[in-house]
Short mmCIF file of C-alpha atoms and ligand atoms in Angstrom, two decimals:
data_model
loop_
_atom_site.label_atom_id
_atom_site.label_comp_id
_atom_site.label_asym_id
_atom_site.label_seq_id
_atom_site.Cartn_x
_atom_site.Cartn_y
_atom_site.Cartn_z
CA UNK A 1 69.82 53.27 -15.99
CA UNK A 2 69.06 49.57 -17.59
CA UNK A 3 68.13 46.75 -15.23
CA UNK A 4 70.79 44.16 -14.56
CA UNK A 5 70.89 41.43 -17.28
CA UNK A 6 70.97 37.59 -16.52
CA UNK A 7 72.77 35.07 -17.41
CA UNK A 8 71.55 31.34 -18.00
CA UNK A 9 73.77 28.51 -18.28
CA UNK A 10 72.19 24.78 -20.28
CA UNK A 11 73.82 22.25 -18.47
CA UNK A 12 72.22 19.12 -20.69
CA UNK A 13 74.33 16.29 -18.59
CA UNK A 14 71.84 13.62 -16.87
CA UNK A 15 72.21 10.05 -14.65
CA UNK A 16 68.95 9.09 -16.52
CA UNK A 17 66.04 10.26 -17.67
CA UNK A 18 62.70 10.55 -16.12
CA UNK A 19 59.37 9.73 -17.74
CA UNK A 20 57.99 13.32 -17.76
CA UNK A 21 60.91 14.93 -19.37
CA UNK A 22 61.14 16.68 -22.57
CA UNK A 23 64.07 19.10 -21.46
CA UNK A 24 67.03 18.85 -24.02
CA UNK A 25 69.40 16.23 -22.38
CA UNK A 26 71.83 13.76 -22.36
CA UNK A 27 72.54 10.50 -20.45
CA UNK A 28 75.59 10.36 -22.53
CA UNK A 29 78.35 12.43 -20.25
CA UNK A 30 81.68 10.96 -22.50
CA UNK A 31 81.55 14.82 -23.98
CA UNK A 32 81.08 16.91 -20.47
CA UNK A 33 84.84 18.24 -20.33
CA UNK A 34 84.87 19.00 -23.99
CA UNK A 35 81.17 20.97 -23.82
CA UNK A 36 82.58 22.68 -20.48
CA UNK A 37 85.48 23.60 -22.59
CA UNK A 38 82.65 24.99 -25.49
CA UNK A 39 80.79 26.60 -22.60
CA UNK A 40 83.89 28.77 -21.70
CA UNK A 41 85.45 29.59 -25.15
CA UNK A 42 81.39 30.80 -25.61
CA UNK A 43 82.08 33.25 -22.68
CA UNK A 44 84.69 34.52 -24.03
CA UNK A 45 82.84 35.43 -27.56
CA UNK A 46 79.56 36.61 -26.09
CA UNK A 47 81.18 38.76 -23.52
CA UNK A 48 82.72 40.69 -26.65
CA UNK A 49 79.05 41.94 -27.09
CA UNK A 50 77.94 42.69 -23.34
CA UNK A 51 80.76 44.44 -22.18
CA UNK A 52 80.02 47.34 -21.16
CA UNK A 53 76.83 45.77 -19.10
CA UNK A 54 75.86 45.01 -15.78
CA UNK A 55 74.58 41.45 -14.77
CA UNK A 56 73.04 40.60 -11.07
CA UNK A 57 71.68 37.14 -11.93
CA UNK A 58 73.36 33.32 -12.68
CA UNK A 59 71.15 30.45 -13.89
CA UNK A 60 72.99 26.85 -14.20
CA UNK A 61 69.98 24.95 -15.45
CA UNK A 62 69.87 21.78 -16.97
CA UNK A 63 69.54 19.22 -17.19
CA UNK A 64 71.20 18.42 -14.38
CA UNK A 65 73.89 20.78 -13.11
CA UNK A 66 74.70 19.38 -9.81
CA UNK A 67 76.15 16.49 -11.73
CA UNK A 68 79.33 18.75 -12.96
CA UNK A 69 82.65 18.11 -10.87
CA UNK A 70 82.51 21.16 -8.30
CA UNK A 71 85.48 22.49 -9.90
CA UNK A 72 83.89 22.78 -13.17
CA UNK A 73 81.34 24.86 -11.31
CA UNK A 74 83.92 26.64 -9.88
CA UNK A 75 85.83 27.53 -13.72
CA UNK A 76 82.34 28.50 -15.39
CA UNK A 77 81.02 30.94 -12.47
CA UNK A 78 85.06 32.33 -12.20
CA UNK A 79 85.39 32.56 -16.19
CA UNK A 80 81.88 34.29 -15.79
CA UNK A 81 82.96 36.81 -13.57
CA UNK A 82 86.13 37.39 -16.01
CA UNK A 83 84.61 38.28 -18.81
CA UNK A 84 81.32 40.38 -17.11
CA UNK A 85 80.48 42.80 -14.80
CA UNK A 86 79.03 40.70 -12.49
CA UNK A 87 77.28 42.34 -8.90
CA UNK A 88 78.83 41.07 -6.20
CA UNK A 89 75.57 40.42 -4.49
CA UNK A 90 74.15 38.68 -7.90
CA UNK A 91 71.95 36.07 -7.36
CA UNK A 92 73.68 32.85 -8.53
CA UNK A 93 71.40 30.00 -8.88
CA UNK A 94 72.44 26.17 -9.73
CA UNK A 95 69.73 23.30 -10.00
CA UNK A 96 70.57 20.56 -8.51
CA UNK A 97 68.91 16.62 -8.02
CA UNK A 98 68.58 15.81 -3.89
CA UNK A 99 70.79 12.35 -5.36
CA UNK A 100 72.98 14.71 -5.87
CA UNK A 101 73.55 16.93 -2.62
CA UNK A 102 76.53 16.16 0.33
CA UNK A 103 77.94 18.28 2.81
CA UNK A 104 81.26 18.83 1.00
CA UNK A 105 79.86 19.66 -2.34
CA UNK A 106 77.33 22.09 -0.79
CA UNK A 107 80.18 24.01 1.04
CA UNK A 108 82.20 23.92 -2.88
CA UNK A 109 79.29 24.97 -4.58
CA UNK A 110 78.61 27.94 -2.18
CA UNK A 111 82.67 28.62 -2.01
CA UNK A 112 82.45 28.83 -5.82
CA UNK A 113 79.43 31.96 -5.52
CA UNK A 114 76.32 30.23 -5.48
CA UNK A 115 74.19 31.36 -3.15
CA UNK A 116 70.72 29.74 -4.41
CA UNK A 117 69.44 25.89 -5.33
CA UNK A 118 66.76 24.95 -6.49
CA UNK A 119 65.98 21.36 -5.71
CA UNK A 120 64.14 18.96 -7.97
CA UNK A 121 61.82 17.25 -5.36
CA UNK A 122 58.85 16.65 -7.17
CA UNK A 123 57.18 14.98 -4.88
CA UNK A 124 57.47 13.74 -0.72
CA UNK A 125 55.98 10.46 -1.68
CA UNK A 126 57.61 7.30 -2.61
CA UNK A 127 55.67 5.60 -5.03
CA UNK A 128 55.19 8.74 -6.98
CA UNK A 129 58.80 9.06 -7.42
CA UNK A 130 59.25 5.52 -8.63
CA UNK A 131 56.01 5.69 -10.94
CA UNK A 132 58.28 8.06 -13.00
CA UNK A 133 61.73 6.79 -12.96
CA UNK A 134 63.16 9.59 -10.19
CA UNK A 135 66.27 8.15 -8.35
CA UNK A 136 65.62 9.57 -5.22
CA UNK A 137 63.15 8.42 -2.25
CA UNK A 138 61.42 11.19 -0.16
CA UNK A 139 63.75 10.89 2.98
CA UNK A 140 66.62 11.46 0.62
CA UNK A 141 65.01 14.79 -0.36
CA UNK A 142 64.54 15.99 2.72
CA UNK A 143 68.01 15.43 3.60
CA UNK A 144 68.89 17.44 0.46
CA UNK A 145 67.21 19.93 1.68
CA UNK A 146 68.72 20.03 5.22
CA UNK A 147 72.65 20.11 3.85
CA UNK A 148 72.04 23.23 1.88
CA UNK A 149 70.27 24.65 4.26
CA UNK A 150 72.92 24.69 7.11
CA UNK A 151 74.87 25.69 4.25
CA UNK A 152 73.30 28.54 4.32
CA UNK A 153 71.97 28.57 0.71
CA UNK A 154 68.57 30.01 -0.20
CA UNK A 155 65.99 27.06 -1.12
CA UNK A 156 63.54 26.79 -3.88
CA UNK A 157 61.64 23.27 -4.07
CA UNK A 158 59.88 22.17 -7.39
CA UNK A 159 56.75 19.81 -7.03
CA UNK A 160 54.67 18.52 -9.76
CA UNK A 161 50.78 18.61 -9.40
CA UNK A 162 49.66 15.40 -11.39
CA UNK A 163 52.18 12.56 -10.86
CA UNK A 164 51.02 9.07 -10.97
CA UNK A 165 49.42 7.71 -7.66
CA UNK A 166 49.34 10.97 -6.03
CA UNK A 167 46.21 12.12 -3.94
CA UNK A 168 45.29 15.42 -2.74
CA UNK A 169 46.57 14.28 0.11
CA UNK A 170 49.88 13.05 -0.54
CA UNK A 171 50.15 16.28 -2.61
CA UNK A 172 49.07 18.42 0.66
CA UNK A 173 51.39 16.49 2.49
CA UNK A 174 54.48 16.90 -0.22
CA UNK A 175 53.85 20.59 0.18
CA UNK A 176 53.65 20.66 3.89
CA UNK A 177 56.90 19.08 3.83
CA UNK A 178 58.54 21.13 1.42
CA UNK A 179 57.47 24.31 3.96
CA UNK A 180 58.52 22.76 6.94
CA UNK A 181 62.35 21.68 5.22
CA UNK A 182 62.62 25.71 5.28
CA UNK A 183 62.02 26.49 1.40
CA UNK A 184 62.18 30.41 0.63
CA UNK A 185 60.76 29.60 -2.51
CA UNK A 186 58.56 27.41 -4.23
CA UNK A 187 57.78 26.06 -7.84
CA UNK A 188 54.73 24.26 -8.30
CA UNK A 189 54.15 22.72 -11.74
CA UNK A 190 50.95 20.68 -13.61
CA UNK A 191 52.43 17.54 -14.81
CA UNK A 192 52.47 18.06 -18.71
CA UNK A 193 51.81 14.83 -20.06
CA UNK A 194 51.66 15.49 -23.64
CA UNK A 195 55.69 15.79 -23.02
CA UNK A 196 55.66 12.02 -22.50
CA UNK A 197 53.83 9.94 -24.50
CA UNK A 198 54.54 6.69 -21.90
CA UNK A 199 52.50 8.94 -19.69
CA UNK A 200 50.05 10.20 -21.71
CA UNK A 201 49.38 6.42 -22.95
CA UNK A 202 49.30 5.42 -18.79
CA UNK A 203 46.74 8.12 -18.30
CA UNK A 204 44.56 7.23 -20.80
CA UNK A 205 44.68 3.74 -20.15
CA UNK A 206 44.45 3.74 -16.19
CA UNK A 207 42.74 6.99 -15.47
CA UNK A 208 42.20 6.13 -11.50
CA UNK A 209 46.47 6.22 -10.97
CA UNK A 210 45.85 9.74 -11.59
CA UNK A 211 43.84 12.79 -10.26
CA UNK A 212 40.79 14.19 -12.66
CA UNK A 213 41.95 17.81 -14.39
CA UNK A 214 38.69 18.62 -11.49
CA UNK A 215 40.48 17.25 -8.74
CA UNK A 216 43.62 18.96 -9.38
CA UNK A 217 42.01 22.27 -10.50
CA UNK A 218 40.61 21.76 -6.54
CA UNK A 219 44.45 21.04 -4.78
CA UNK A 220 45.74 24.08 -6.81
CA UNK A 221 43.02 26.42 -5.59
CA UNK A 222 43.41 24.50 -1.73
CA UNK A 223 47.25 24.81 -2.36
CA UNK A 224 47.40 28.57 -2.67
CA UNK A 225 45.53 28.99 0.02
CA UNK A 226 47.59 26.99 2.35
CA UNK A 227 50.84 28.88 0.67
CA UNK A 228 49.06 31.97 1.17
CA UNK A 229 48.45 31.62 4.66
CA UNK A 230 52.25 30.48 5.77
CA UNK A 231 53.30 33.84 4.10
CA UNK A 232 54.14 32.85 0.47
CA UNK A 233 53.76 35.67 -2.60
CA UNK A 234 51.98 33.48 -5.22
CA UNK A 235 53.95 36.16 -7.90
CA UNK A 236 53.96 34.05 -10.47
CA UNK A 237 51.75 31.40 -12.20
CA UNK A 238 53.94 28.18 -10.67
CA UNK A 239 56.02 30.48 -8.28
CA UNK A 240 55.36 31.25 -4.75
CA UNK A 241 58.34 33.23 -2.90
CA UNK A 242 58.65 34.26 1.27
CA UNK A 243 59.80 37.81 1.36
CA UNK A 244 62.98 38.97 -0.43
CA UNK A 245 62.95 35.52 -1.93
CA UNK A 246 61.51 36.30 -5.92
CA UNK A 247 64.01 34.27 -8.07
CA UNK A 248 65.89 37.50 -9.58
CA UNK A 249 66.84 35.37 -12.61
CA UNK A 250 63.34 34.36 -13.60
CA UNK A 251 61.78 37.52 -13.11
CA UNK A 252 63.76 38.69 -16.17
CA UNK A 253 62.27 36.40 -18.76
CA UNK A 254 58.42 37.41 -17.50
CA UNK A 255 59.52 41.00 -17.96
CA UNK A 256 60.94 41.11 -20.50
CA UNK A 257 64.88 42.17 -19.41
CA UNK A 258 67.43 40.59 -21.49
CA UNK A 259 69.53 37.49 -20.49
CA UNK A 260 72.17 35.71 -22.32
CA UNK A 261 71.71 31.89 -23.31
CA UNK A 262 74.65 29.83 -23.55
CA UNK A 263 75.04 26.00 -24.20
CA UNK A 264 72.67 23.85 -26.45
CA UNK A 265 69.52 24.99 -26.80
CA UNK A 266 69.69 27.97 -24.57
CA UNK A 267 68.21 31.13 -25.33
CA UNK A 268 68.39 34.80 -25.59
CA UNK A 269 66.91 38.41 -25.44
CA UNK A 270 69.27 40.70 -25.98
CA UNK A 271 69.51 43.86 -28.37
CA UNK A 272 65.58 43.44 -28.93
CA UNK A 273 66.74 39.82 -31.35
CA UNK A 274 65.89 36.51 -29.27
CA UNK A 275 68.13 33.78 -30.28
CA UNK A 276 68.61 29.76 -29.49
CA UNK A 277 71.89 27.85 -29.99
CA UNK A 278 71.41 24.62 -31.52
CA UNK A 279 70.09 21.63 -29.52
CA UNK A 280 72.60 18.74 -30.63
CA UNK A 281 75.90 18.87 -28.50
CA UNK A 282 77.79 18.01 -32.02
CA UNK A 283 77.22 20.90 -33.70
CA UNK A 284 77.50 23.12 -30.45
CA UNK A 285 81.05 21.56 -30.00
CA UNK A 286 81.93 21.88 -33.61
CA UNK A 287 81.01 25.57 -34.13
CA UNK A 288 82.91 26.70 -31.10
CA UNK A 289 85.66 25.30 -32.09
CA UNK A 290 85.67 26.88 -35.27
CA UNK A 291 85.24 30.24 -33.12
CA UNK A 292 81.62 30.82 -33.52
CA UNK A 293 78.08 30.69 -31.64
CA UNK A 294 76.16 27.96 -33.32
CA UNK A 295 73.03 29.71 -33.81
CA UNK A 296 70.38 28.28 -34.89
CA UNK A 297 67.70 30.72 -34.59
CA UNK A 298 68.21 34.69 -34.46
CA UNK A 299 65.04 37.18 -35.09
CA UNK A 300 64.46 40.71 -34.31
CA UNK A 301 61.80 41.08 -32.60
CA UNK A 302 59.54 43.85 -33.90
CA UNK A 303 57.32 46.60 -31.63
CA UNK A 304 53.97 44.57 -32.23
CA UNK A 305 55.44 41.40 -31.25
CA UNK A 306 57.29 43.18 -28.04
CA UNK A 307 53.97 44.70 -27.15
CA UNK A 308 51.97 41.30 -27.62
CA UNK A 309 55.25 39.72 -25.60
CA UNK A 310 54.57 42.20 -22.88
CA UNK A 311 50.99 41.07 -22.46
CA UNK A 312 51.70 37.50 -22.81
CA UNK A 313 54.47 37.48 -20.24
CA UNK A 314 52.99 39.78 -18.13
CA UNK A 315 49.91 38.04 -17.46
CA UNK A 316 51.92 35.01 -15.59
CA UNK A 317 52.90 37.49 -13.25
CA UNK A 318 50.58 38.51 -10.23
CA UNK A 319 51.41 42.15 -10.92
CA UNK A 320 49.76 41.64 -14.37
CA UNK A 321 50.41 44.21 -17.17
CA UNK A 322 49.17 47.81 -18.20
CA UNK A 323 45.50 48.33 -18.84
CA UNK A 324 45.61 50.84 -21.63
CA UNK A 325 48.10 48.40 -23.70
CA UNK A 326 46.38 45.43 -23.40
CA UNK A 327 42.49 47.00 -24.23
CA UNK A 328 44.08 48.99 -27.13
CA UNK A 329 46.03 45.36 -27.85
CA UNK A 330 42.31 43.61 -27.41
CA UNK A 331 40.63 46.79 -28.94
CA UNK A 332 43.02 46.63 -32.33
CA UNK A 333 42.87 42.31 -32.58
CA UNK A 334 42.11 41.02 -35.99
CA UNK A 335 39.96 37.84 -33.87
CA UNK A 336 37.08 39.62 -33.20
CA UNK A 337 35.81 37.53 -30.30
CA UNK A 338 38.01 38.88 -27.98
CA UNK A 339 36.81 42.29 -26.95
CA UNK A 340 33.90 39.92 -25.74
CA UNK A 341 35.96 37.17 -23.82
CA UNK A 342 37.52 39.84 -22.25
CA UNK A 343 34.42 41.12 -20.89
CA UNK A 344 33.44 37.09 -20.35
CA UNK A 345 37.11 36.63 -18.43
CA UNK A 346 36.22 39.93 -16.13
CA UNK A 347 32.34 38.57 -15.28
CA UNK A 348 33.80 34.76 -14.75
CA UNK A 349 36.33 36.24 -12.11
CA UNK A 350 39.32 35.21 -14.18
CA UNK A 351 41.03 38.19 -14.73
CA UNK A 352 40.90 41.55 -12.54
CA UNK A 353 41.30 45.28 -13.84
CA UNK A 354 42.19 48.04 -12.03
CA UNK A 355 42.49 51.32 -13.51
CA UNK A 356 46.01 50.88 -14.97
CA UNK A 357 46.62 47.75 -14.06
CA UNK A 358 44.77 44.00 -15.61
CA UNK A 359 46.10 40.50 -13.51
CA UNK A 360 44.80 37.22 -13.38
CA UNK A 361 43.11 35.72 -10.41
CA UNK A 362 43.95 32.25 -8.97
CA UNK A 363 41.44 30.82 -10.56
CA UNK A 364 43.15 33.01 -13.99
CA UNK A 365 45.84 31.48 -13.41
CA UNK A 366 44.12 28.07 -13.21
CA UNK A 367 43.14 28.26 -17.18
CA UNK A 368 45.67 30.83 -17.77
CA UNK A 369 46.58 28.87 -20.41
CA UNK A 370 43.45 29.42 -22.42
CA UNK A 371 43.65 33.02 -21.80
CA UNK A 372 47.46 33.15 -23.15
CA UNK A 373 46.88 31.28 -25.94
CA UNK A 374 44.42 34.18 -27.21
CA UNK A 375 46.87 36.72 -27.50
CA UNK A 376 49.42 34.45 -29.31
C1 SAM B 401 65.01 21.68 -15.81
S1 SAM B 401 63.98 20.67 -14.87
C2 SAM B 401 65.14 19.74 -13.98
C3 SAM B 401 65.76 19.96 -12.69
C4 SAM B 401 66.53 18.77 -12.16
N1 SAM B 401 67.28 18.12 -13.17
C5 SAM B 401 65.61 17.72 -11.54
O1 SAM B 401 65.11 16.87 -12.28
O2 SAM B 401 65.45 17.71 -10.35
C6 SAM B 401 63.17 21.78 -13.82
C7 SAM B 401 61.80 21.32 -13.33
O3 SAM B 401 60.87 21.20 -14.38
C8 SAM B 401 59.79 20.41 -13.94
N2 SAM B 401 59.33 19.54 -15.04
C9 SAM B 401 60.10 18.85 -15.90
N3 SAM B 401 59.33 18.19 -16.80
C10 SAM B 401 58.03 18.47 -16.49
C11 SAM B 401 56.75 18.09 -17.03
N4 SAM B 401 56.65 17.25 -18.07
N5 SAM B 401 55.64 18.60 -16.45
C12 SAM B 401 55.73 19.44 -15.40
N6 SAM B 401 56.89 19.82 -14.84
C13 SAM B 401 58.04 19.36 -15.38
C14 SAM B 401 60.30 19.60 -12.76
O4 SAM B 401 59.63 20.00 -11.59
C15 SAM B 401 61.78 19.96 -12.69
O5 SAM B 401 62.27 19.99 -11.38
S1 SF4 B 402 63.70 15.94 -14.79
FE1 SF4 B 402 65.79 16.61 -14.35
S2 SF4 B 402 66.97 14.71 -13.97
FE2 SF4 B 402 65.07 14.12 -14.93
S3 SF4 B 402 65.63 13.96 -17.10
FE3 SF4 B 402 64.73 16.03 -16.77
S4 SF4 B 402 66.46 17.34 -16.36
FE4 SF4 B 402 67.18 15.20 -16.13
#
């Protein structure tokens, strides 16, 4: 039988945007009702295609989703359970800002299905939050992530690793916080600067605001250790999870089971062709309107590149992927320099093989990036 399929939801609605950002969205909300309207009359088409599946996972992402009146919330998750088979125990997951978060609209949002949020925190200390335009102060966070939990919601906490003033130990202390608030699950991601240029600029031009790429390669290593020992699966590259706590959703994109992408900019697998609606809420609004999916990329995707997507995707995950398809992958590469590396990745304790299995370490996943980036 096929696994469950997901379902992800682009919410692209912000209160304003942060330095760091390069997600597609708006501050502009004067079209919300009219893209929730697109959203739905989108249901209603894709479902056409995915009826006779089963689905056990919800994303609203965003942007920011927690901005949406609860009873939006409330029409998109009922409309989704219309239109597809949707488990009853699914795993329905909204991301919300801790600005964001009161008692009431927790109880709504878990009344309307949700049963998982995952909190932008970022970070626990003040003047990293200001240094790039977040709205909310740490005690605010933590409050967040109180409501929701006597809500009974399951908690996931994103922090970024190279914000602007931070230390390793503000950063230790940001984590110790998040663990203590009662956080199933945690996201932990490298500040990508090249994503701002404001940032990048700041970087270059006062270097001692921020940590050296030494310095943080040291937290990371320090950080899964500390994860490590309060129970936390470090399953992913930036995801750590308590038992029972994996986000269901995510798992799907790192292997490789399909999901359907609605709203700008989302994306797809599904029927081996990966798609992307367009990322301009115009042209999203005008093209459901005239009763169709605006599109704007749709590819098969061919054995080869499913087998190098397999490996590529794979690798973020702790589990890793199968030996024999990544050496006969490595063994049949037109760059010639890679049966070597691989050997070189092996001796540098980057990557470990087993017999049928090949994973990256922590310190693999540390520069996983230059190992992905080989098989792209
Ligand atoms: C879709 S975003 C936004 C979630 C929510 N709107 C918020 O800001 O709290 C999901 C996560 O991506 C991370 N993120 C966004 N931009 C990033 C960047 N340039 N570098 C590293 N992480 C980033 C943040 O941790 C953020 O919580
Ligand atoms: S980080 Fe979140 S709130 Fe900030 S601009 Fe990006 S999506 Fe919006």
């Amino acid at each position: 039988m096929n696994a469950p399929r997901g379902i992800y939801v682009h919410l692209p609605y912000c209160r304003s945007r942060c330095g760091y950002c390069a997600f597609v969205v708006t501050t502009d909300d004067s079209s919300r009702q009219a893209y929730v309207t697109a959203l739905i009359r989108e249901i209603d088409l894709v479902s056409q295609e995915a009826r006779r599946e089963r689905f056990d996972s919800i994303y609203l992402g965003g942007g920011t989703p927690s901005l949406l009146p609860e009873t939006d919330v409330a029409a998109l998750l009922e409309t989704l359970r219309r239109s597809f088979e949707i488990d009853s125990g699914a795993e329905i997951t909204l991301e919300a800002n801790p600005d964001d978060v009161n008692a009431p609209l927790a109880r709504a949002w878990r009344e309307a299905g949700v049963t998982r949020v995952s909190v932008g925190i970022q970070s626990f200390a003040d003047p990293e939050l200001s240094a790039v335009g977040r709205r909310h102060d740490a005690a605010t966070a933590g409050r967040a992530l109180s409501v929701l939990s006597r809500e009974g919601l399951s908690l996931s906490g994103d922090l970024i690793l190279g914000l602007p003033e931070q230390t390793a130990a503000s950063f230790a202390a940001s984590v110790e916080r998040l663990w203590e608030a009662g956080v199933g699950h945690v996201s932990i991601y490298l500040l990508e600067t090249e994503k701002s240029k404001a940032i990048e600029e700041d970087r270059k031009q006062t270097p001692d605001r921020y940590l050296s790429d030494d310095a943080q390669a040291d937290v990371w290593l320090e950080l899964c250790e500390t994860l490590g020992r309060r129970g936390f699966d470090h399953y992913e590259i930036s995801n750590w999870a308590l038992p029972g706590e994996k986000a269901r959703h995510n798992l799907k994109y790192w292997k490789r089971i399909p999901t359907l992408g609605l709203g700008i900019s989302a994306h797809e697998l599904w029927g081996e062709r990966r798609r992307a609606n367009v990322s301009v809420i115009a042209p999203y609004l005008e093209g459901l309107e005239a009763g169709r999916r605006p599109v704007a990329l749709d590819r098969e995707v061919g054995p080869d590149e499913r087998a190098r997507e397999r490996i590529v995707l794979g690798l973020r995950l702790a589990e890793g992927v199968l030996r024999e398809e990544l050496e006969s992958w490595i063994a049949r590469a037109e760059d010639t320099t890679l049966p070597d590396d691989y050997a070189s990745w092996q001796e540098a304790g980057l990557l470990a093989v087993s017999p049928d299995r090949v994973h990256l370490t922590e310190r693999g996943f540390l520069l996983s990036n230059e190992i992905l980036c080989r098989f792209v």
